[in-house]
mmCIF file of C-alpha atoms in Angstrom:
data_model
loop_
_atom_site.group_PDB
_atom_site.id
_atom_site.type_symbol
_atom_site.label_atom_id
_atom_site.label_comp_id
_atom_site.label_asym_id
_atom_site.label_seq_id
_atom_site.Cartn_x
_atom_site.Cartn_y
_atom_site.Cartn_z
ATOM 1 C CA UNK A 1 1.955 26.970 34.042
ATOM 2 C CA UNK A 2 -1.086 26.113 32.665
ATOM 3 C CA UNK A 3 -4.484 24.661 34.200
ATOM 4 C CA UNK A 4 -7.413 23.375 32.774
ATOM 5 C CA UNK A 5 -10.483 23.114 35.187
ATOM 6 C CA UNK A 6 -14.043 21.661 34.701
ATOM 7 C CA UNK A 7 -17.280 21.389 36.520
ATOM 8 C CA UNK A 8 -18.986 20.319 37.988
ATOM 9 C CA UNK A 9 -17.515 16.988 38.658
ATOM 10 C CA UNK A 10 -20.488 14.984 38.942
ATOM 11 C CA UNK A 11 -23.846 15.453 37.898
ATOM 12 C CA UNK A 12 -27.476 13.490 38.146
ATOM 13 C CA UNK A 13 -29.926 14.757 35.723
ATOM 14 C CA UNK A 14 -33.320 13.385 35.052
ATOM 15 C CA UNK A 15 -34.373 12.350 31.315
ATOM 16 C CA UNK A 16 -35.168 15.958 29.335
ATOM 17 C CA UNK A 17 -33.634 18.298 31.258
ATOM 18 C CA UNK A 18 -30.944 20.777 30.036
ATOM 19 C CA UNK A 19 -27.486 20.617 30.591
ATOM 20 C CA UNK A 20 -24.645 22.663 30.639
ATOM 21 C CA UNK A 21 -21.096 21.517 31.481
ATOM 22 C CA UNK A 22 -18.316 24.238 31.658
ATOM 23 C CA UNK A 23 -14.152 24.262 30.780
ATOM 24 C CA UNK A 24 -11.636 27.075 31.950
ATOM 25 C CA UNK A 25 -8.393 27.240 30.639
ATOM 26 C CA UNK A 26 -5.688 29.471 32.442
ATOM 27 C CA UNK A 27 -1.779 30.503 31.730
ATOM 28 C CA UNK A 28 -2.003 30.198 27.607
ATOM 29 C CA UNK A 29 -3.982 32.050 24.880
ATOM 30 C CA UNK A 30 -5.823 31.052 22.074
ATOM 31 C CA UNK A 31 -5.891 27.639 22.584
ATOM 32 C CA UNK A 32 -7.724 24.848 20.639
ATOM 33 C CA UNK A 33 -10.183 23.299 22.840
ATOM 34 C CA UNK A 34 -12.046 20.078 22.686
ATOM 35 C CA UNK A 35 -14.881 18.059 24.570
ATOM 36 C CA UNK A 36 -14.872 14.437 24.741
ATOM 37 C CA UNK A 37 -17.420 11.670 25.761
ATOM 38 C CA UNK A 38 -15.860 8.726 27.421
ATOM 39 C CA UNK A 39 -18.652 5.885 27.808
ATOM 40 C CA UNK A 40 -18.394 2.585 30.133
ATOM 41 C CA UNK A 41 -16.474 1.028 27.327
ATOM 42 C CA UNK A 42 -13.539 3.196 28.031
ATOM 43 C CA UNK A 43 -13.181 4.814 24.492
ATOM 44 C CA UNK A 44 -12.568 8.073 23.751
ATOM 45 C CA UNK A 45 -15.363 10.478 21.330
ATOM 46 C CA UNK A 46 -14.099 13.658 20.148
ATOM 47 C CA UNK A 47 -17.845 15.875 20.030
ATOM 48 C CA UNK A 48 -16.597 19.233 19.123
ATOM 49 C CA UNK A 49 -13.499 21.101 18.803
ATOM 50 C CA UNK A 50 -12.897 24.930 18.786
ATOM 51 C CA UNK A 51 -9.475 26.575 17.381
ATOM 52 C CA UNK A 52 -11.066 30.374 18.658
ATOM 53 C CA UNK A 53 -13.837 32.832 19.547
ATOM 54 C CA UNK A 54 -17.248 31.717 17.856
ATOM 55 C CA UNK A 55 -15.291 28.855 15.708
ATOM 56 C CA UNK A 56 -17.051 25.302 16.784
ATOM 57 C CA UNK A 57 -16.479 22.162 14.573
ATOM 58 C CA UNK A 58 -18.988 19.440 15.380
ATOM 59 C CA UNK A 59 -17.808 15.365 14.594
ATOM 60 C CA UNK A 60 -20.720 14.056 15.691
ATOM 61 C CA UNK A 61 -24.387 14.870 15.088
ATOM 62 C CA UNK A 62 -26.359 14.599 18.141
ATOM 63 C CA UNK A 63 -28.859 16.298 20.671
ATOM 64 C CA UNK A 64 -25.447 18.551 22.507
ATOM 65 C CA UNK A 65 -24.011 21.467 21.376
ATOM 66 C CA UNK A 66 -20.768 23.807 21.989
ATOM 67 C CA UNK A 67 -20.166 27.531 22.641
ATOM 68 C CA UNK A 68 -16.767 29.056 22.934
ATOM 69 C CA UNK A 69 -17.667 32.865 24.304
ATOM 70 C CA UNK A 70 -14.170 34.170 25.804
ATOM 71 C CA UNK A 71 -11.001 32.891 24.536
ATOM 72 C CA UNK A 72 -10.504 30.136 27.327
ATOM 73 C CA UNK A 73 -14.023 29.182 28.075
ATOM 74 C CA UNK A 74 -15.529 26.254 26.015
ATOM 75 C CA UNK A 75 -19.342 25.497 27.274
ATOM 76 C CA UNK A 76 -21.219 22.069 26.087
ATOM 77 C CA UNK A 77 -24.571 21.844 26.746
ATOM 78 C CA UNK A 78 -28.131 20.320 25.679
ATOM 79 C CA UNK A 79 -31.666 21.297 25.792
ATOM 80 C CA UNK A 80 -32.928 17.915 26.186
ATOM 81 C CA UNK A 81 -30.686 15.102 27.471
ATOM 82 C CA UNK A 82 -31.194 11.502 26.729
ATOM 83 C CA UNK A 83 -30.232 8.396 28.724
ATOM 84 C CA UNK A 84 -27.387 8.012 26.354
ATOM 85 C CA UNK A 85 -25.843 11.284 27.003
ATOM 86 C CA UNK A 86 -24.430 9.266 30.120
ATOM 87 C CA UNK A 87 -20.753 8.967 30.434
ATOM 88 C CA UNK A 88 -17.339 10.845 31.147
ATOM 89 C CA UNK A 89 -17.311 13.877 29.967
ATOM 90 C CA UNK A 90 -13.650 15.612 28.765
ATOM 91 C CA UNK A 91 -12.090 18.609 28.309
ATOM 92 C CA UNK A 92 -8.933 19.408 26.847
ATOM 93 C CA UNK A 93 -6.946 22.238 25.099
ATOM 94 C CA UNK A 94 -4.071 22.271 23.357
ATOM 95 C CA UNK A 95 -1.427 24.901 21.785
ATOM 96 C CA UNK A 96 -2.626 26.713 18.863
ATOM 97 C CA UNK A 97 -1.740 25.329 15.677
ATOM 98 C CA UNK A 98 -1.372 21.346 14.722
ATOM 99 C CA UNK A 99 -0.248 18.420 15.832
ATOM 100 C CA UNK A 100 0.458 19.243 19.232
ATOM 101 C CA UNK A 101 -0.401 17.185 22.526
ATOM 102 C CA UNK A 102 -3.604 17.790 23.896
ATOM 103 C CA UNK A 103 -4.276 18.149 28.360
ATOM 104 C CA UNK A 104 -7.381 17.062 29.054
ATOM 105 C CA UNK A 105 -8.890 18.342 32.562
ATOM 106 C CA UNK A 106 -10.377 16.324 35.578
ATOM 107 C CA UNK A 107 -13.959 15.565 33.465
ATOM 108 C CA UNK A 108 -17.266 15.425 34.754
ATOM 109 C CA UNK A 109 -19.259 12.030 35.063
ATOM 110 C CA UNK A 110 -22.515 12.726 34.040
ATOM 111 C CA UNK A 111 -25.548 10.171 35.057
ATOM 112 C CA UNK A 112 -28.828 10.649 33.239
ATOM 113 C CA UNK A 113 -31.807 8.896 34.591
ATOM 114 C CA UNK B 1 -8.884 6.420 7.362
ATOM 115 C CA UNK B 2 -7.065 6.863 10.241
ATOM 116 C CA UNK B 3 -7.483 4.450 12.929
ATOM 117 C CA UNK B 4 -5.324 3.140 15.903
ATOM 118 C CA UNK B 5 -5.617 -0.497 17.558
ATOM 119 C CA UNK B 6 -4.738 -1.862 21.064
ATOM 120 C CA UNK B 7 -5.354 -5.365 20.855
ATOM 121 C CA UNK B 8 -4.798 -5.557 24.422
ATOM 122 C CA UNK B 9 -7.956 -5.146 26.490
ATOM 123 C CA UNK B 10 -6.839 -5.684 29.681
ATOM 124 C CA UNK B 11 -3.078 -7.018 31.026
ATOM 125 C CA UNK B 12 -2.121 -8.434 34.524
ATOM 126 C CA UNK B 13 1.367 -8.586 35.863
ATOM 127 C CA UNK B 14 2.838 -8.780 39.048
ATOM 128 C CA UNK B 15 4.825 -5.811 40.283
ATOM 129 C CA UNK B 16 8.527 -5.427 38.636
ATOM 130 C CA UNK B 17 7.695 -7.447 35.765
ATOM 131 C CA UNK B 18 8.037 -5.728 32.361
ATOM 132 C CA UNK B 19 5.055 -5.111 30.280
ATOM 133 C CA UNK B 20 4.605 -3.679 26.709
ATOM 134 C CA UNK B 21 0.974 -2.480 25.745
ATOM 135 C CA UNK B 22 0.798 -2.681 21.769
ATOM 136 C CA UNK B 23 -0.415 0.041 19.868
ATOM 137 C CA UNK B 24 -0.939 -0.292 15.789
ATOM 138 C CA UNK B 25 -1.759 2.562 13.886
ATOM 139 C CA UNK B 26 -2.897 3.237 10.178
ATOM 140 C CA UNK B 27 -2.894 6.440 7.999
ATOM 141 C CA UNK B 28 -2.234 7.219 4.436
ATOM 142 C CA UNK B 29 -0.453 10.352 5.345
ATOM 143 C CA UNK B 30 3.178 10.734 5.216
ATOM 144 C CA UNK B 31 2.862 13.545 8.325
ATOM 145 C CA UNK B 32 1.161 12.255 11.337
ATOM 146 C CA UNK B 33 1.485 12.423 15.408
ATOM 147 C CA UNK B 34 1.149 9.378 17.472
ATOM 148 C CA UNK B 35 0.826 9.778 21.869
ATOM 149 C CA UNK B 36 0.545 7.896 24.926
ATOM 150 C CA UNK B 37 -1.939 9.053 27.243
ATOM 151 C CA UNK B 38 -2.587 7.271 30.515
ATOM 152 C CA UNK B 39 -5.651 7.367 32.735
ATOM 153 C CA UNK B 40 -5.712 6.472 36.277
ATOM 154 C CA UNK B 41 -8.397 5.628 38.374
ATOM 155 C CA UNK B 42 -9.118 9.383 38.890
ATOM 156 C CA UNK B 43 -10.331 9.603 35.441
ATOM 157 C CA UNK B 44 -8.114 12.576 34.191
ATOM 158 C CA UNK B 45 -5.914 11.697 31.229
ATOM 159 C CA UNK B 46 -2.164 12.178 31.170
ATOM 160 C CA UNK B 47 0.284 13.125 28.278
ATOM 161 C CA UNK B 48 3.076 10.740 28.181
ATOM 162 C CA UNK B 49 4.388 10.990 24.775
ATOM 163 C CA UNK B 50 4.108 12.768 21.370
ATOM 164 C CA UNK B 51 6.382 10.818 18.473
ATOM 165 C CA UNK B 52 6.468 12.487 14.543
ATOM 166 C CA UNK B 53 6.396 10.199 11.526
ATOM 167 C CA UNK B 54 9.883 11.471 10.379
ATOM 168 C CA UNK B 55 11.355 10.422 13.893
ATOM 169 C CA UNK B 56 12.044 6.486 14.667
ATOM 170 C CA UNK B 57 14.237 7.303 17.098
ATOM 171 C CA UNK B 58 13.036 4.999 20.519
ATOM 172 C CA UNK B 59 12.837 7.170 23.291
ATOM 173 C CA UNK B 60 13.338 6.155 26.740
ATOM 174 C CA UNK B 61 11.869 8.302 29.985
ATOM 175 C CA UNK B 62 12.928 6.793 33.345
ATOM 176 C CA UNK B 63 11.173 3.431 33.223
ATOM 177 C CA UNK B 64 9.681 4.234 30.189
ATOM 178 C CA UNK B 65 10.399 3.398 26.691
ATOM 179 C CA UNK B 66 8.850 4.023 23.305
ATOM 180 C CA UNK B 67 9.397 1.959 20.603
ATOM 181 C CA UNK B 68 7.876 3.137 16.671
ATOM 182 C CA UNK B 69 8.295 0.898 13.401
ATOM 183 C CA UNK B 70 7.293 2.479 10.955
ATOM 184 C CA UNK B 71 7.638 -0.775 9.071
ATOM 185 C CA UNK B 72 4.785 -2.682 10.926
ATOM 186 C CA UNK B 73 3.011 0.795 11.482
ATOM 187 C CA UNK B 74 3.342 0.096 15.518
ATOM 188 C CA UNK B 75 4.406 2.017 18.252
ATOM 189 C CA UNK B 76 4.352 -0.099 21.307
ATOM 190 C CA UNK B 77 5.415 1.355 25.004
ATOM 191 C CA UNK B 78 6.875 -0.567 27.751
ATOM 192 C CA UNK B 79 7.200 -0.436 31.291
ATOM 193 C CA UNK B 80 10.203 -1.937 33.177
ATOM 194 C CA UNK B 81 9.959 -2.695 36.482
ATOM 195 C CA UNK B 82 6.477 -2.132 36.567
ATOM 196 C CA UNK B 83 4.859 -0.833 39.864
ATOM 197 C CA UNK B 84 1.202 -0.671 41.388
ATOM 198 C CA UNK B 85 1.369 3.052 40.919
ATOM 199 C CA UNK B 86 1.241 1.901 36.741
ATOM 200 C CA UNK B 87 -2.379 0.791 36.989
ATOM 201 C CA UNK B 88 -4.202 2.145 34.454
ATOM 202 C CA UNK B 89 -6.105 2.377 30.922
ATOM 203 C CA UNK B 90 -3.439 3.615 28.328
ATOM 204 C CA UNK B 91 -4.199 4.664 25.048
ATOM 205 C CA UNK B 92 -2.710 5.507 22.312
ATOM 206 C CA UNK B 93 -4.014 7.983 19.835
ATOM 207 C CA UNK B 94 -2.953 9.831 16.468
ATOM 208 C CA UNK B 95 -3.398 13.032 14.359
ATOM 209 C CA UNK B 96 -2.404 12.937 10.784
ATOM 210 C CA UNK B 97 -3.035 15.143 7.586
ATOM 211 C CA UNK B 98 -4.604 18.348 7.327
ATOM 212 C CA UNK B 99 -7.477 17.934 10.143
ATOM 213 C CA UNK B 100 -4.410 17.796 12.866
ATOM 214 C CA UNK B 101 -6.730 18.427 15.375
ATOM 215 C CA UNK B 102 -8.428 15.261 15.923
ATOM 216 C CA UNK B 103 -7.320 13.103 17.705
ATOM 217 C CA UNK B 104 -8.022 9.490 16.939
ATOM 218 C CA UNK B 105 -7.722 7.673 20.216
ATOM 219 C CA UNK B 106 -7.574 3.148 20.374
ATOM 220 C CA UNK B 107 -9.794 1.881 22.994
ATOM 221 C CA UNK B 108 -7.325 1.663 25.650
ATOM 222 C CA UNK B 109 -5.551 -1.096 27.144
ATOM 223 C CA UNK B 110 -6.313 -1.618 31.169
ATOM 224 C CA UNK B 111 -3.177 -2.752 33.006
ATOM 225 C CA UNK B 112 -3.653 -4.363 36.553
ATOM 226 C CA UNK B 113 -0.055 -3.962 38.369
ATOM 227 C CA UNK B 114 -0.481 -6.586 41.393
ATOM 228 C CA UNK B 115 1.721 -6.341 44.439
#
């Protein structure tokens, strides 16, 4: 069966320093993966999405960025956060190809300060 | 555009009522996904449902139901017998058209099951 794991599960950071959050995926290959920001309002943000290797689509502009180096590993990071970078962060992957139902790991809540 | 609404902020029922959560969608495209995910306190979110626009067919999972229209462009989901377990925020979300891979996700309806 398939797992999806993320960490860490909580982080502190102070204003302006970097940040990198990590996803695994296990038991499928060449998934699509995604990151999400969930803020205190409870909606959902798609950032970036990846359908392989190297291959990072970006929906909103902003101070993060995405790397996808190994098939099942999808990194988000920043050089610089912000006090708005707070919230729930998400990962999920789905089955290659479209449409299909996305599983979304156990997120990290990130606090800047 | 693609967008999904859920009216419903936040519900309250006592447990074993019945509860539907309301879930309005709108697309142009004649191909599109709609889902049900639900998020408990934990935080992860959890695939109930996937539905396709060619299939109005209500489906029915233990004391769960799905009901899609296309005719008011709704898909609503109920819960029979509802329990404190149910307590949660529920979304609903949908893909549609080429870009099938993004999700667009309503703002979630939070449902208080009280003992």
């Amino acid at each position: 069966s398939q797992t999806i794991h993320q960490w860490p599960a909580t982080l502190v950071q102070p204003v302006g320093s970097p940040l990198s959050l990590e996803c695994t995926v296990e038991g499928t290959s060449n998934p699509n993966l995604y990151w999400y920001r969930q803020a205190a309002g409870r909606g959902l943000q798609l950032l970036f999405y990846s359908v392989g290797i190297g291959q990072i689509s970006s929906e909103v502009p902003q101070n993060l960025s995405a790397s996808r180096p190994q098939d099942r590993q999808f990194i988000l990071s920043s050089k610089k956060l912000l006090l708005s970078d707070s919230g729930f962060y998400l990962c999920a992957w789905s089955a290659s190809g479209g449409y299909n139902e996305q599983f979304f790991g156990p997120g990290t809540r990130l606090t800047v300060l | 555009a693609q967008k999904v609404t859920q009216a419903q902020t936040e519900i309250s029922v006592v447990e074993k009522e019945d509860v539907t959560l309301d879930c309005v969608y709108e697309t142009r495209d004649t191909t599109y996904y709609l889902f049900w995910y639900k998020q408990p306190p934990s935080g992860e979110l959890v695939f109930l449902i996937r539905r396709n626009s060619f299939d109005e067919q209500n489906e029915i999972s233990g004391r769960y139901s799905w009901n899609f229209q296309k005719s008011t462009s709704s898909f609503n989901f109920t819960i029979t017998a509802s329990q404190v377990v149910d307590s949660a925020v529920y979304f609903c979300a949908l893909t549609s058209g080429n870009n099938f891979n993004k999700f667009y996700f309503g703002s979630g309806t939070k449902l208080n099951v009280k003992p």
